[in-house]
């Protein structure tokens, strides 16, 4: 019998779970949504009466949280209670790339998923629909099912794959108006009913023709490949950016020319200092790993090249700075504008800025970093995590500034690493005047006009233009 969903639990109150559940709660006032997490501080922040301090910065999110929180949206650390009460449980925990053992540096670490599954199996006393929301390697649902069926109390579990396609920075509008919602289910009568129950949740605001249903494996693989295709476009245009620099072509003009072919399309053709974010690299590495594990070495090599190109692009940009500054940045003050992996988010995972900064620090540069939304603690934690030098050295060499104008003062060079809108509106003449001369400006996001910057007096380098 088709189950009407009245109570949803989401395990994991991060960048995926938080915004997605907020949207479900806002659009489905008849469903109670409990978002739970083991991280007490994170839950406290979600419950902060002042929604300016919720843990995730996303345009439009705070007002949605205000609308639903305390009505049918609740944040708590009581995982067991939320599991027990739920008809449907979303798993939105982190699945980082493994840093140890088999598959190190490539495979996804599923330990958090497995812990969730074991906890659900132990605690649940009534039938549940389990929804994979986190990005997972193909066939994770199978592992989940085995754990749930073998350790549970005779409770029946249906497993669905419902990958999230929202992009950070535009999460609210992506959730509100998704290109598609994908729901993979098992090809059994129960599987079909579970799938329909989740279709009915989304149908509260998403047009039915945008809700696609597939089998579980297609759904899991589609998420990885959607990200791989998007990342591949960025690496493709980034590979051309270098060619443009030596041939005096302009990569934006090339992108516009090729992107106006409707078969190619204009999106994801913006050359940059390299893609970041928690998904692109991780998902491609998963794709490479799974291909290799089936002996498909050519398939694996093909996709791996997307990552190799991206690593090269970050290194190339950092190297360009060193070469331009007369082959040494030792003791030179370089201001970095932007630390987030893209604009309109405070997320820094895999941000190109981290790797560019690390390269410059290894060349003994002194860095001053400014980002409108990223905290000082986060910046140091990102640098420390790399382990390239001691935490003391990082603090000696790096300063984090609250003001872009303070950051650039007496700098030899400025590097733009995130495409924050506010950077365009700065008084660049004032910045020029406060810097050492010659004043070098490196635009890793193609934000600024070359004519204007050269007119002001900058020695200006822009990715993708000779
Ligand atoms: C991505 C997918 O877009 C989303 O569907 C999925 O759910 C999660 O992964 P996200 O990582 O949040 O989303 O951001 P996205 O907009 O895809 O950007 C990823 C990276 O690529 C950023 O660092 C961005 O600056 C870079 N990028 C993107 C470019 O350098 N050029 C482009 O043209 C587009
Ligand atoms: P994503 O971008 O996939 O949302 P995040 O790291 O932002 O990833 O969020 C994942 C969240 O899942 C974290 O807040 C983490 O504390 C939480 N989490 C991980 N394992 C568990 C667990 N077993 N129970 C509850 N929460 C968990």
Short mmCIF file of C-alpha atoms and ligand atoms in Angstrom, two decimals:
data_model
loop_
_atom_site.label_atom_id
_atom_site.label_comp_id
_atom_site.label_asym_id
_atom_site.label_seq_id
_atom_site.Cartn_x
_atom_site.Cartn_y
_atom_site.Cartn_z
CA UNK A 1 0.00 0.00 0.00
CA UNK A 2 1.25 3.50 -0.83
CA UNK A 3 2.63 5.17 2.24
CA UNK A 4 1.81 8.82 2.91
CA UNK A 5 4.89 10.49 4.32
CA UNK A 6 4.18 12.48 7.48
CA UNK A 7 7.54 12.47 9.17
CA UNK A 8 10.96 12.81 7.58
CA UNK A 9 14.32 12.50 9.28
CA UNK A 10 17.52 13.69 7.66
CA UNK A 11 20.83 12.49 9.06
CA UNK A 12 23.48 15.14 8.34
CA UNK A 13 22.85 18.90 8.64
CA UNK A 14 25.50 19.98 6.13
CA UNK A 15 25.54 21.74 2.78
CA UNK A 16 23.21 19.13 1.27
CA UNK A 17 20.95 18.11 4.17
CA UNK A 18 20.39 21.60 5.60
CA UNK A 19 19.13 23.44 2.50
CA UNK A 20 17.28 20.44 1.01
CA UNK A 21 15.32 19.73 4.17
CA UNK A 22 14.58 23.42 4.65
CA UNK A 23 13.00 23.47 1.19
CA UNK A 24 10.97 20.29 1.82
CA UNK A 25 9.71 21.72 5.12
CA UNK A 26 8.87 25.07 3.56
CA UNK A 27 6.96 23.48 0.68
CA UNK A 28 5.30 20.66 2.66
CA UNK A 29 3.86 22.16 5.86
CA UNK A 30 1.99 18.87 6.46
CA UNK A 31 5.28 16.95 6.83
CA UNK A 32 7.41 17.16 9.97
CA UNK A 33 11.09 17.37 9.07
CA UNK A 34 13.74 16.55 11.70
CA UNK A 35 17.31 17.29 10.69
CA UNK A 36 19.81 15.59 12.98
CA UNK A 37 23.57 15.68 13.25
CA UNK A 38 26.20 14.44 15.68
CA UNK A 39 27.91 17.82 15.50
CA UNK A 40 26.41 19.72 18.42
CA UNK A 41 27.87 23.09 17.36
CA UNK A 42 26.41 22.77 13.90
CA UNK A 43 22.95 22.02 15.32
CA UNK A 44 23.25 24.93 17.76
CA UNK A 45 24.07 27.20 14.84
CA UNK A 46 21.05 25.95 12.85
CA UNK A 47 18.93 26.78 15.91
CA UNK A 48 20.41 30.25 16.37
CA UNK A 49 17.45 32.65 16.70
CA UNK A 50 19.38 35.06 14.48
CA UNK A 51 19.41 33.30 11.11
CA UNK A 52 22.40 35.40 10.02
CA UNK A 53 24.38 32.85 12.01
CA UNK A 54 23.11 29.58 10.56
CA UNK A 55 26.13 27.48 9.59
CA UNK A 56 25.69 27.73 5.84
CA UNK A 57 25.66 30.89 3.82
CA UNK A 58 23.31 30.60 0.83
CA UNK A 59 21.36 33.50 -0.65
CA UNK A 60 17.69 33.18 0.39
CA UNK A 61 18.22 30.33 2.85
CA UNK A 62 17.92 32.29 6.10
CA UNK A 63 14.42 33.52 5.31
CA UNK A 64 13.25 30.00 4.41
CA UNK A 65 14.66 28.71 7.71
CA UNK A 66 12.79 31.50 9.52
CA UNK A 67 9.58 30.49 7.82
CA UNK A 68 9.69 26.78 8.65
CA UNK A 69 11.86 26.37 11.76
CA UNK A 70 9.83 25.52 14.86
CA UNK A 71 6.73 24.94 12.69
CA UNK A 72 7.62 21.69 10.90
CA UNK A 73 11.39 22.00 10.62
CA UNK A 74 13.52 20.99 13.60
CA UNK A 75 17.27 20.68 14.10
CA UNK A 76 18.55 18.38 16.85
CA UNK A 77 21.26 15.97 17.94
CA UNK A 78 18.77 13.33 19.00
CA UNK A 79 19.44 10.99 16.11
CA UNK A 80 17.77 7.92 17.61
CA UNK A 81 14.47 9.65 18.33
CA UNK A 82 14.33 11.13 14.84
CA UNK A 83 15.03 7.71 13.29
CA UNK A 84 12.27 6.11 15.33
CA UNK A 85 9.69 8.73 14.46
CA UNK A 86 10.41 8.84 10.73
CA UNK A 87 8.56 7.24 7.82
CA UNK A 88 11.39 8.26 5.53
CA UNK A 89 15.08 8.80 6.39
CA UNK A 90 17.43 10.79 4.17
CA UNK A 91 21.11 10.02 4.58
CA UNK A 92 23.08 13.22 3.93
CA UNK A 93 26.33 12.54 5.71
CA UNK A 94 29.75 13.31 4.30
CA UNK A 95 31.50 10.88 1.97
CA UNK A 96 35.05 12.24 1.65
CA UNK A 97 37.75 10.64 -0.48
CA UNK A 98 39.58 7.93 1.48
CA UNK A 99 42.85 9.09 3.01
CA UNK A 100 44.07 5.62 4.01
CA UNK A 101 44.16 1.96 2.93
CA UNK A 102 42.68 0.46 -0.22
CA UNK A 103 41.46 3.11 -2.66
CA UNK A 104 43.36 5.86 -0.80
CA UNK A 105 43.06 9.19 -2.64
CA UNK A 106 40.34 7.84 -4.94
CA UNK A 107 37.53 5.80 -3.44
CA UNK A 108 34.85 7.41 -1.29
CA UNK A 109 35.12 6.73 2.42
CA UNK A 110 31.80 5.14 3.28
CA UNK A 111 32.38 4.78 7.00
CA UNK A 112 29.90 7.55 7.90
CA UNK A 113 27.24 5.99 5.68
CA UNK A 114 27.84 2.59 7.19
CA UNK A 115 27.62 3.95 10.73
CA UNK A 116 24.29 5.55 9.84
CA UNK A 117 22.96 2.32 8.39
CA UNK A 118 23.95 0.38 11.49
CA UNK A 119 22.37 2.96 13.76
CA UNK A 120 19.13 2.93 11.75
CA UNK A 121 19.05 -0.88 11.83
CA UNK A 122 19.53 -0.93 15.60
CA UNK A 123 17.03 1.76 16.45
CA UNK A 124 14.17 1.35 13.95
CA UNK A 125 11.05 -0.41 15.17
CA UNK A 126 8.81 0.29 12.16
CA UNK A 127 9.23 0.04 8.36
CA UNK A 128 11.24 2.86 6.79
CA UNK A 129 12.10 4.22 3.41
CA UNK A 130 15.81 5.04 3.30
CA UNK A 131 16.90 7.69 0.83
CA UNK A 132 20.51 8.09 -0.27
CA UNK A 133 21.03 11.82 -0.64
CA UNK A 134 24.80 12.06 -0.26
CA UNK A 135 26.78 11.53 -3.43
CA UNK A 136 27.82 7.92 -3.38
CA UNK A 137 29.70 5.47 -5.51
CA UNK A 138 27.58 3.22 -7.67
CA UNK A 139 26.15 0.20 -5.85
CA UNK A 140 26.28 1.75 -2.38
CA UNK A 141 22.56 1.02 -2.05
CA UNK A 142 23.42 -2.65 -2.23
CA UNK A 143 25.81 -2.35 0.73
CA UNK A 144 23.25 -0.33 2.65
CA UNK A 145 20.58 -2.95 2.06
CA UNK A 146 22.81 -5.77 3.24
CA UNK A 147 23.64 -3.97 6.47
CA UNK A 148 20.03 -2.99 7.11
CA UNK A 149 18.57 -6.40 6.32
CA UNK A 150 21.14 -8.36 8.30
CA UNK A 151 21.38 -6.31 11.45
CA UNK A 152 17.83 -4.98 11.79
CA UNK A 153 14.99 -6.14 14.03
CA UNK A 154 12.96 -7.69 11.23
CA UNK A 155 11.88 -4.23 10.10
CA UNK A 156 11.41 -3.77 6.34
CA UNK A 157 13.59 -1.15 4.59
CA UNK A 158 13.17 0.18 1.07
CA UNK A 159 16.15 1.97 -0.39
CA UNK A 160 15.95 4.85 -2.83
CA UNK A 161 18.65 6.90 -4.51
CA UNK A 162 17.76 10.58 -4.76
CA UNK A 163 20.95 12.43 -5.62
CA UNK A 164 21.03 16.16 -5.02
CA UNK A 165 21.93 18.34 -8.00
CA UNK A 166 21.88 21.72 -6.27
CA UNK A 167 24.93 23.89 -6.76
CA UNK A 168 26.23 25.89 -3.82
CA UNK A 169 25.61 29.61 -4.00
CA UNK A 170 22.36 28.97 -5.90
CA UNK A 171 21.01 26.19 -3.67
CA UNK A 172 17.69 27.86 -2.91
CA UNK A 173 16.75 28.61 -6.51
CA UNK A 174 18.04 25.19 -7.65
CA UNK A 175 15.86 23.48 -5.04
CA UNK A 176 12.88 25.67 -5.77
CA UNK A 177 13.05 25.19 -9.50
CA UNK A 178 15.12 22.09 -10.29
CA UNK A 179 15.85 21.02 -13.88
CA UNK A 180 14.98 17.55 -12.67
CA UNK A 181 14.59 15.49 -9.54
CA UNK A 182 15.97 11.98 -9.92
CA UNK A 183 14.59 9.09 -7.89
CA UNK A 184 16.05 5.61 -8.32
CA UNK A 185 14.19 2.69 -6.79
CA UNK A 186 14.29 -1.07 -6.65
CA UNK A 187 12.34 -2.83 -9.37
CA UNK A 188 9.93 -4.58 -6.99
CA UNK A 189 6.38 -3.74 -5.91
CA UNK A 190 7.65 -2.33 -2.60
CA UNK A 191 10.40 -0.43 -4.41
CA UNK A 192 7.87 1.13 -6.76
CA UNK A 193 5.65 2.21 -3.85
CA UNK A 194 8.58 3.74 -2.00
CA UNK A 195 9.58 5.60 -5.14
CA UNK A 196 6.04 6.91 -5.54
CA UNK A 197 5.98 8.09 -1.90
CA UNK A 198 9.03 10.26 -2.56
CA UNK A 199 7.67 11.45 -5.91
CA UNK A 200 4.59 12.65 -3.98
CA UNK A 201 6.76 14.65 -1.57
CA UNK A 202 8.49 16.53 -4.41
CA UNK A 203 5.24 16.90 -6.36
CA UNK A 204 4.20 19.45 -3.72
CA UNK A 205 6.23 21.99 -5.69
CA UNK A 206 8.07 20.35 -8.58
CA UNK A 207 6.15 19.76 -11.87
CA UNK A 208 5.64 16.01 -12.38
CA UNK A 209 7.41 15.95 -15.75
CA UNK A 210 10.61 17.04 -14.03
CA UNK A 211 10.57 14.11 -11.61
CA UNK A 212 12.47 11.27 -13.27
CA UNK A 213 12.32 7.72 -11.97
CA UNK A 214 14.96 5.13 -12.79
CA UNK A 215 16.44 2.03 -11.23
CA UNK A 216 18.81 2.56 -8.30
CA UNK A 217 22.05 1.97 -10.22
CA UNK A 218 21.18 4.38 -13.02
CA UNK A 219 20.37 7.03 -10.45
CA UNK A 220 23.62 6.54 -8.54
CA UNK A 221 25.69 6.57 -11.72
CA UNK A 222 23.86 9.60 -13.16
CA UNK A 223 24.91 11.77 -10.27
CA UNK A 224 28.59 10.90 -10.74
CA UNK A 225 28.44 11.39 -14.48
CA UNK A 226 26.50 14.67 -14.34
CA UNK A 227 29.30 16.11 -12.22
CA UNK A 228 31.97 14.51 -14.39
CA UNK A 229 30.47 16.08 -17.54
CA UNK A 230 30.29 19.53 -15.93
CA UNK A 231 33.84 19.31 -14.61
CA UNK A 232 35.02 18.08 -18.00
CA UNK A 233 33.68 21.25 -19.63
CA UNK A 234 35.58 23.41 -17.15
CA UNK A 235 38.80 21.46 -17.77
CA UNK A 236 38.23 21.67 -21.52
CA UNK A 237 37.92 25.45 -21.48
CA UNK A 238 40.79 25.74 -19.00
CA UNK A 239 43.01 23.73 -21.32
CA UNK A 240 42.14 26.22 -24.05
CA UNK A 241 42.88 29.16 -21.76
CA UNK A 242 46.57 28.36 -21.94
CA UNK A 243 46.42 28.02 -25.70
CA UNK A 244 44.65 31.40 -25.89
CA UNK A 245 47.42 33.02 -23.86
CA UNK A 246 50.09 31.96 -26.37
CA UNK A 247 48.06 32.59 -29.53
CA UNK A 248 46.58 35.94 -28.44
CA UNK A 249 43.05 34.58 -28.67
CA UNK A 250 40.67 35.51 -25.85
CA UNK A 251 39.14 32.53 -24.07
CA UNK A 252 35.82 34.29 -23.35
CA UNK A 253 35.43 35.10 -27.03
CA UNK A 254 36.19 31.49 -27.92
CA UNK A 255 33.73 30.29 -25.26
CA UNK A 256 31.04 32.58 -26.62
CA UNK A 257 31.67 31.40 -30.17
CA UNK A 258 31.51 27.72 -29.33
CA UNK A 259 28.81 28.10 -26.68
CA UNK A 260 26.35 29.71 -29.08
CA UNK A 261 26.15 26.41 -30.93
CA UNK A 262 22.97 25.07 -29.35
CA UNK A 263 24.42 21.57 -29.40
CA UNK A 264 27.25 22.72 -27.12
CA UNK A 265 25.47 25.36 -25.00
CA UNK A 266 26.94 28.31 -23.16
CA UNK A 267 27.11 27.17 -19.54
CA UNK A 268 30.20 25.90 -17.70
CA UNK A 269 32.58 27.41 -20.22
CA UNK A 270 34.06 30.06 -17.95
CA UNK A 271 37.82 29.69 -17.77
CA UNK A 272 39.11 29.91 -14.21
CA UNK A 273 41.98 29.15 -11.89
CA UNK A 274 40.44 25.67 -11.58
CA UNK A 275 37.28 24.08 -10.29
CA UNK A 276 36.82 23.29 -6.62
CA UNK A 277 33.97 22.20 -4.38
CA UNK A 278 33.20 19.02 -2.56
CA UNK A 279 31.78 17.18 -5.58
CA UNK A 280 33.63 17.48 -8.87
CA UNK A 281 36.95 15.98 -7.90
CA UNK A 282 35.47 13.42 -5.53
CA UNK A 283 32.92 12.19 -8.04
CA UNK A 284 35.42 11.88 -10.87
CA UNK A 285 37.81 10.01 -8.60
CA UNK A 286 34.92 7.66 -7.78
CA UNK A 287 34.24 7.19 -11.46
CA UNK A 288 37.91 6.48 -12.10
CA UNK A 289 38.07 4.06 -9.18
CA UNK A 290 34.99 2.11 -10.16
CA UNK A 291 36.10 1.94 -13.81
CA UNK A 292 39.50 0.61 -12.77
CA UNK A 293 37.94 -1.90 -10.43
CA UNK A 294 36.04 -3.35 -13.40
CA UNK A 295 39.26 -3.36 -15.48
CA UNK A 296 38.08 -0.47 -17.70
CA UNK A 297 41.44 1.27 -17.78
CA UNK A 298 40.84 3.43 -20.85
CA UNK A 299 37.59 4.73 -19.35
CA UNK A 300 39.41 5.47 -16.09
CA UNK A 301 42.29 7.27 -17.84
CA UNK A 302 39.88 9.36 -19.91
CA UNK A 303 38.14 10.79 -16.83
CA UNK A 304 41.29 11.09 -14.76
CA UNK A 305 42.62 13.56 -17.31
CA UNK A 306 39.91 16.04 -16.21
CA UNK A 307 41.50 16.12 -12.74
CA UNK A 308 45.04 16.21 -14.09
CA UNK A 309 44.11 19.28 -16.17
CA UNK A 310 42.52 20.94 -13.15
CA UNK A 311 45.56 20.38 -10.95
CA UNK A 312 47.73 21.72 -13.75
CA UNK A 313 45.60 24.87 -14.06
CA UNK A 314 45.95 25.72 -10.33
CA UNK A 315 49.70 25.10 -10.45
CA UNK A 316 50.09 27.04 -13.69
CA UNK A 317 48.41 30.11 -12.18
CA UNK A 318 50.59 30.03 -9.06
CA UNK A 319 53.71 29.51 -11.17
CA UNK A 320 52.74 32.45 -13.36
CA UNK A 321 52.70 34.68 -10.26
CA UNK A 322 56.17 33.56 -9.23
CA UNK A 323 57.63 33.92 -12.74
CA UNK A 324 56.09 37.35 -13.25
CA UNK A 325 57.40 38.59 -9.92
CA UNK A 326 60.97 38.20 -11.27
CA UNK A 327 61.11 34.49 -10.41
CA UNK A 328 60.93 34.96 -6.67
CA UNK A 329 58.16 35.71 -4.21
CA UNK A 330 60.28 35.03 -1.15
CA UNK A 331 59.44 37.63 1.50
CA UNK A 332 57.02 39.38 -0.86
CA UNK A 333 53.56 40.34 0.30
CA UNK A 334 50.82 38.91 -1.92
CA UNK A 335 47.16 39.70 -1.30
CA UNK A 336 44.69 36.97 -2.12
CA UNK A 337 41.13 38.07 -2.77
CA UNK A 338 38.69 35.19 -2.41
CA UNK A 339 39.05 31.89 -0.59
CA UNK A 340 35.67 30.17 -1.21
CA UNK A 341 35.59 27.70 -4.13
CA UNK A 342 33.05 29.94 -5.90
CA UNK A 343 31.09 33.08 -5.11
CA UNK A 344 28.06 33.24 -2.81
CA UNK A 345 29.15 30.41 -0.55
CA UNK A 346 31.32 30.11 2.56
CA UNK A 347 32.35 26.61 1.51
CA UNK A 348 36.07 26.19 0.84
CA UNK A 349 36.33 22.47 0.16
CA UNK A 350 38.87 21.81 -2.63
CA UNK A 351 38.97 25.54 -3.37
CA UNK A 352 41.65 26.47 -5.92
CA UNK A 353 42.71 29.23 -3.51
CA UNK A 354 44.03 26.67 -1.02
CA UNK A 355 46.39 25.13 -3.57
CA UNK A 356 47.54 28.42 -5.07
CA UNK A 357 48.26 29.74 -1.57
CA UNK A 358 50.12 26.58 -0.64
CA UNK A 359 52.32 26.85 -3.74
CA UNK A 360 53.15 30.48 -2.98
CA UNK A 361 53.87 29.70 0.68
CA UNK A 362 56.27 26.97 -0.41
CA UNK A 363 58.03 29.73 -2.36
CA UNK A 364 58.20 31.66 0.93
CA UNK A 365 55.69 34.35 0.02
CA UNK A 366 53.85 36.25 2.75
CA UNK A 367 50.12 36.13 2.15
CA UNK A 368 47.29 38.39 3.22
CA UNK A 369 43.94 36.79 2.56
CA UNK A 370 40.53 38.39 2.34
CA UNK A 371 37.19 36.66 1.64
CA UNK A 372 33.80 38.24 2.29
CA UNK A 373 32.30 35.08 3.87
CA UNK A 374 35.06 32.69 4.92
CA UNK A 375 36.30 32.86 8.52
CA UNK A 376 39.92 33.13 9.61
CA UNK A 377 39.67 29.78 11.43
CA UNK A 378 38.50 28.08 8.25
CA UNK A 379 41.37 29.52 6.22
CA UNK A 380 43.99 28.32 8.70
CA UNK A 381 42.27 24.96 9.04
CA UNK A 382 42.40 24.51 5.23
CA UNK A 383 46.11 25.33 5.13
CA UNK A 384 46.97 23.23 8.16
CA UNK A 385 45.05 20.27 6.73
CA UNK A 386 47.45 20.08 3.77
CA UNK A 387 50.32 19.43 6.17
CA UNK A 388 52.82 21.22 3.91
CA UNK A 389 54.36 23.10 6.86
CA UNK A 390 53.83 23.50 10.58
CA UNK A 391 50.81 25.34 11.95
CA UNK A 392 53.20 27.94 13.42
CA UNK A 393 54.77 28.58 10.02
CA UNK A 394 51.33 29.01 8.47
CA UNK A 395 50.52 31.63 11.12
CA UNK A 396 53.86 33.36 10.59
CA UNK A 397 53.44 33.61 6.85
CA UNK A 398 49.71 34.21 6.54
CA UNK A 399 47.55 37.07 7.71
CA UNK A 400 43.77 37.07 7.32
CA UNK A 401 42.24 40.48 6.82
CA UNK A 402 38.69 41.77 7.35
CA UNK A 403 39.11 44.47 4.76
CA UNK A 404 40.21 44.18 1.13
CA UNK A 405 41.81 47.61 1.29
CA UNK A 406 43.93 46.65 4.32
CA UNK A 407 44.85 43.37 2.62
CA UNK A 408 46.33 45.03 -0.47
CA UNK A 409 48.29 47.72 1.35
CA UNK A 410 52.01 47.51 0.50
CA UNK A 411 51.43 44.31 -1.45
CA UNK A 412 53.68 43.40 -4.37
CA UNK A 413 50.80 41.62 -6.04
CA UNK A 414 47.07 40.91 -5.79
CA UNK A 415 45.54 37.63 -6.96
CA UNK A 416 41.78 37.18 -7.47
CA UNK A 417 40.78 33.58 -6.81
CA UNK A 418 37.00 33.70 -6.29
CA UNK A 419 34.54 35.56 -8.52
CA UNK A 420 32.77 37.53 -5.75
CA UNK A 421 30.69 40.33 -7.32
CA UNK A 422 32.00 42.89 -4.84
CA UNK A 423 35.54 42.60 -6.23
CA UNK A 424 34.43 44.30 -9.45
CA UNK A 425 33.05 47.29 -7.55
CA UNK A 426 36.25 48.05 -5.62
CA UNK A 427 38.10 51.31 -6.11
CA UNK A 428 40.97 49.81 -8.09
CA UNK A 429 42.80 53.14 -8.39
CA UNK A 430 42.90 53.34 -4.61
CA UNK A 431 44.17 49.76 -4.48
CA UNK A 432 46.85 50.56 -7.06
CA UNK A 433 47.99 53.61 -5.10
CA UNK A 434 48.42 51.65 -1.88
CA UNK A 435 50.51 48.85 -3.45
CA UNK A 436 54.26 48.61 -4.09
CA UNK A 437 55.30 49.33 -7.69
CA UNK A 438 55.27 47.78 -10.16
CA UNK A 439 51.83 46.70 -8.95
CA UNK A 440 50.94 43.23 -10.25
CA UNK A 441 47.36 42.04 -10.54
CA UNK A 442 46.49 38.42 -11.42
CA UNK A 443 42.89 37.75 -12.31
CA UNK A 444 42.12 34.04 -11.95
CA UNK A 445 38.42 34.58 -12.60
CA UNK A 446 38.42 37.04 -15.50
CA UNK A 447 36.45 39.58 -13.48
CA UNK A 448 38.21 42.81 -14.36
CA UNK A 449 38.64 44.78 -17.57
CA UNK A 450 42.17 44.65 -18.97
CA UNK A 451 41.91 48.12 -20.52
CA UNK A 452 40.81 49.70 -17.27
CA UNK A 453 43.38 47.94 -15.12
CA UNK A 454 46.24 48.78 -17.50
CA UNK A 455 45.04 52.37 -17.68
CA UNK A 456 45.21 52.58 -13.88
CA UNK A 457 48.79 51.34 -14.11
CA UNK A 458 48.62 47.68 -13.11
CA UNK A 459 50.81 45.00 -14.63
CA UNK A 460 47.76 42.90 -15.38
CA UNK A 461 47.49 39.16 -16.09
CA UNK A 462 44.17 37.56 -16.81
CA UNK A 463 43.71 33.85 -17.30
CA UNK A 464 43.04 33.00 -20.96
CA UNK A 465 44.32 36.18 -22.57
CA UNK A 466 47.80 36.81 -23.93
C1 LIG B 1 28.32 20.95 -8.51
C2 LIG B 1 27.20 20.68 -9.51
O1 LIG B 1 27.02 21.85 -10.35
C3 LIG B 1 25.91 20.34 -8.78
O2 LIG B 1 24.89 19.96 -9.70
C4 LIG B 1 26.17 19.17 -7.82
O3 LIG B 1 25.00 18.89 -7.05
C5 LIG B 1 27.32 19.49 -6.88
O4 LIG B 1 28.50 19.85 -7.64
P1 LIG B 1 28.98 23.01 -6.95
O5 LIG B 1 30.26 22.27 -6.75
O6 LIG B 1 28.24 23.50 -5.76
O7 LIG B 1 27.95 22.11 -7.78
O8 LIG B 1 29.26 24.31 -7.89
P2 LIG B 1 29.45 24.54 -9.45
O9 LIG B 1 28.69 25.75 -9.82
O10 LIG B 1 29.18 23.34 -10.24
O11 LIG B 1 31.00 24.92 -9.56
C6 LIG B 1 32.02 23.99 -9.33
C7 LIG B 1 33.38 24.61 -9.57
O12 LIG B 1 33.60 24.84 -10.96
C8 LIG B 1 33.57 25.98 -8.89
O13 LIG B 1 34.86 26.06 -8.36
C9 LIG B 1 33.38 26.96 -10.03
O14 LIG B 1 34.05 28.18 -9.79
C10 LIG B 1 33.99 26.18 -11.18
N1 LIG B 1 33.48 26.60 -12.49
C11 LIG B 1 32.17 26.41 -12.81
C12 LIG B 1 34.34 27.18 -13.42
O15 LIG B 1 35.53 27.35 -13.15
N2 LIG B 1 33.85 27.55 -14.64
C13 LIG B 1 32.55 27.37 -14.99
O16 LIG B 1 32.18 27.72 -16.12
C14 LIG B 1 31.68 26.79 -14.05
P1 LIG B 2 27.60 17.63 2.48
O1 LIG B 2 28.23 18.69 1.63
O2 LIG B 2 27.54 16.29 1.78
O3 LIG B 2 26.27 18.03 3.05
P2 LIG B 2 28.82 18.13 5.08
O4 LIG B 2 30.17 17.71 5.57
O5 LIG B 2 28.50 19.58 4.92
O6 LIG B 2 28.61 17.34 3.71
O7 LIG B 2 27.69 17.53 6.03
C1 LIG B 2 27.64 16.22 6.49
C2 LIG B 2 27.16 16.21 7.94
O8 LIG B 2 26.90 14.86 8.34
C3 LIG B 2 28.17 16.77 8.96
O9 LIG B 2 27.59 17.87 9.64
C4 LIG B 2 28.43 15.57 9.91
O10 LIG B 2 28.58 15.96 11.26
C5 LIG B 2 27.17 14.73 9.73
N1 LIG B 2 27.33 13.32 10.08
C6 LIG B 2 28.29 12.46 9.69
N2 LIG B 2 28.08 11.22 10.20
C7 LIG B 2 26.95 11.30 10.95
C8 LIG B 2 26.19 10.36 11.74
N3 LIG B 2 26.57 9.09 11.84
N4 LIG B 2 25.09 10.81 12.37
C9 LIG B 2 24.70 12.11 12.26
N5 LIG B 2 25.36 13.03 11.54
C10 LIG B 2 26.47 12.65 10.87
#
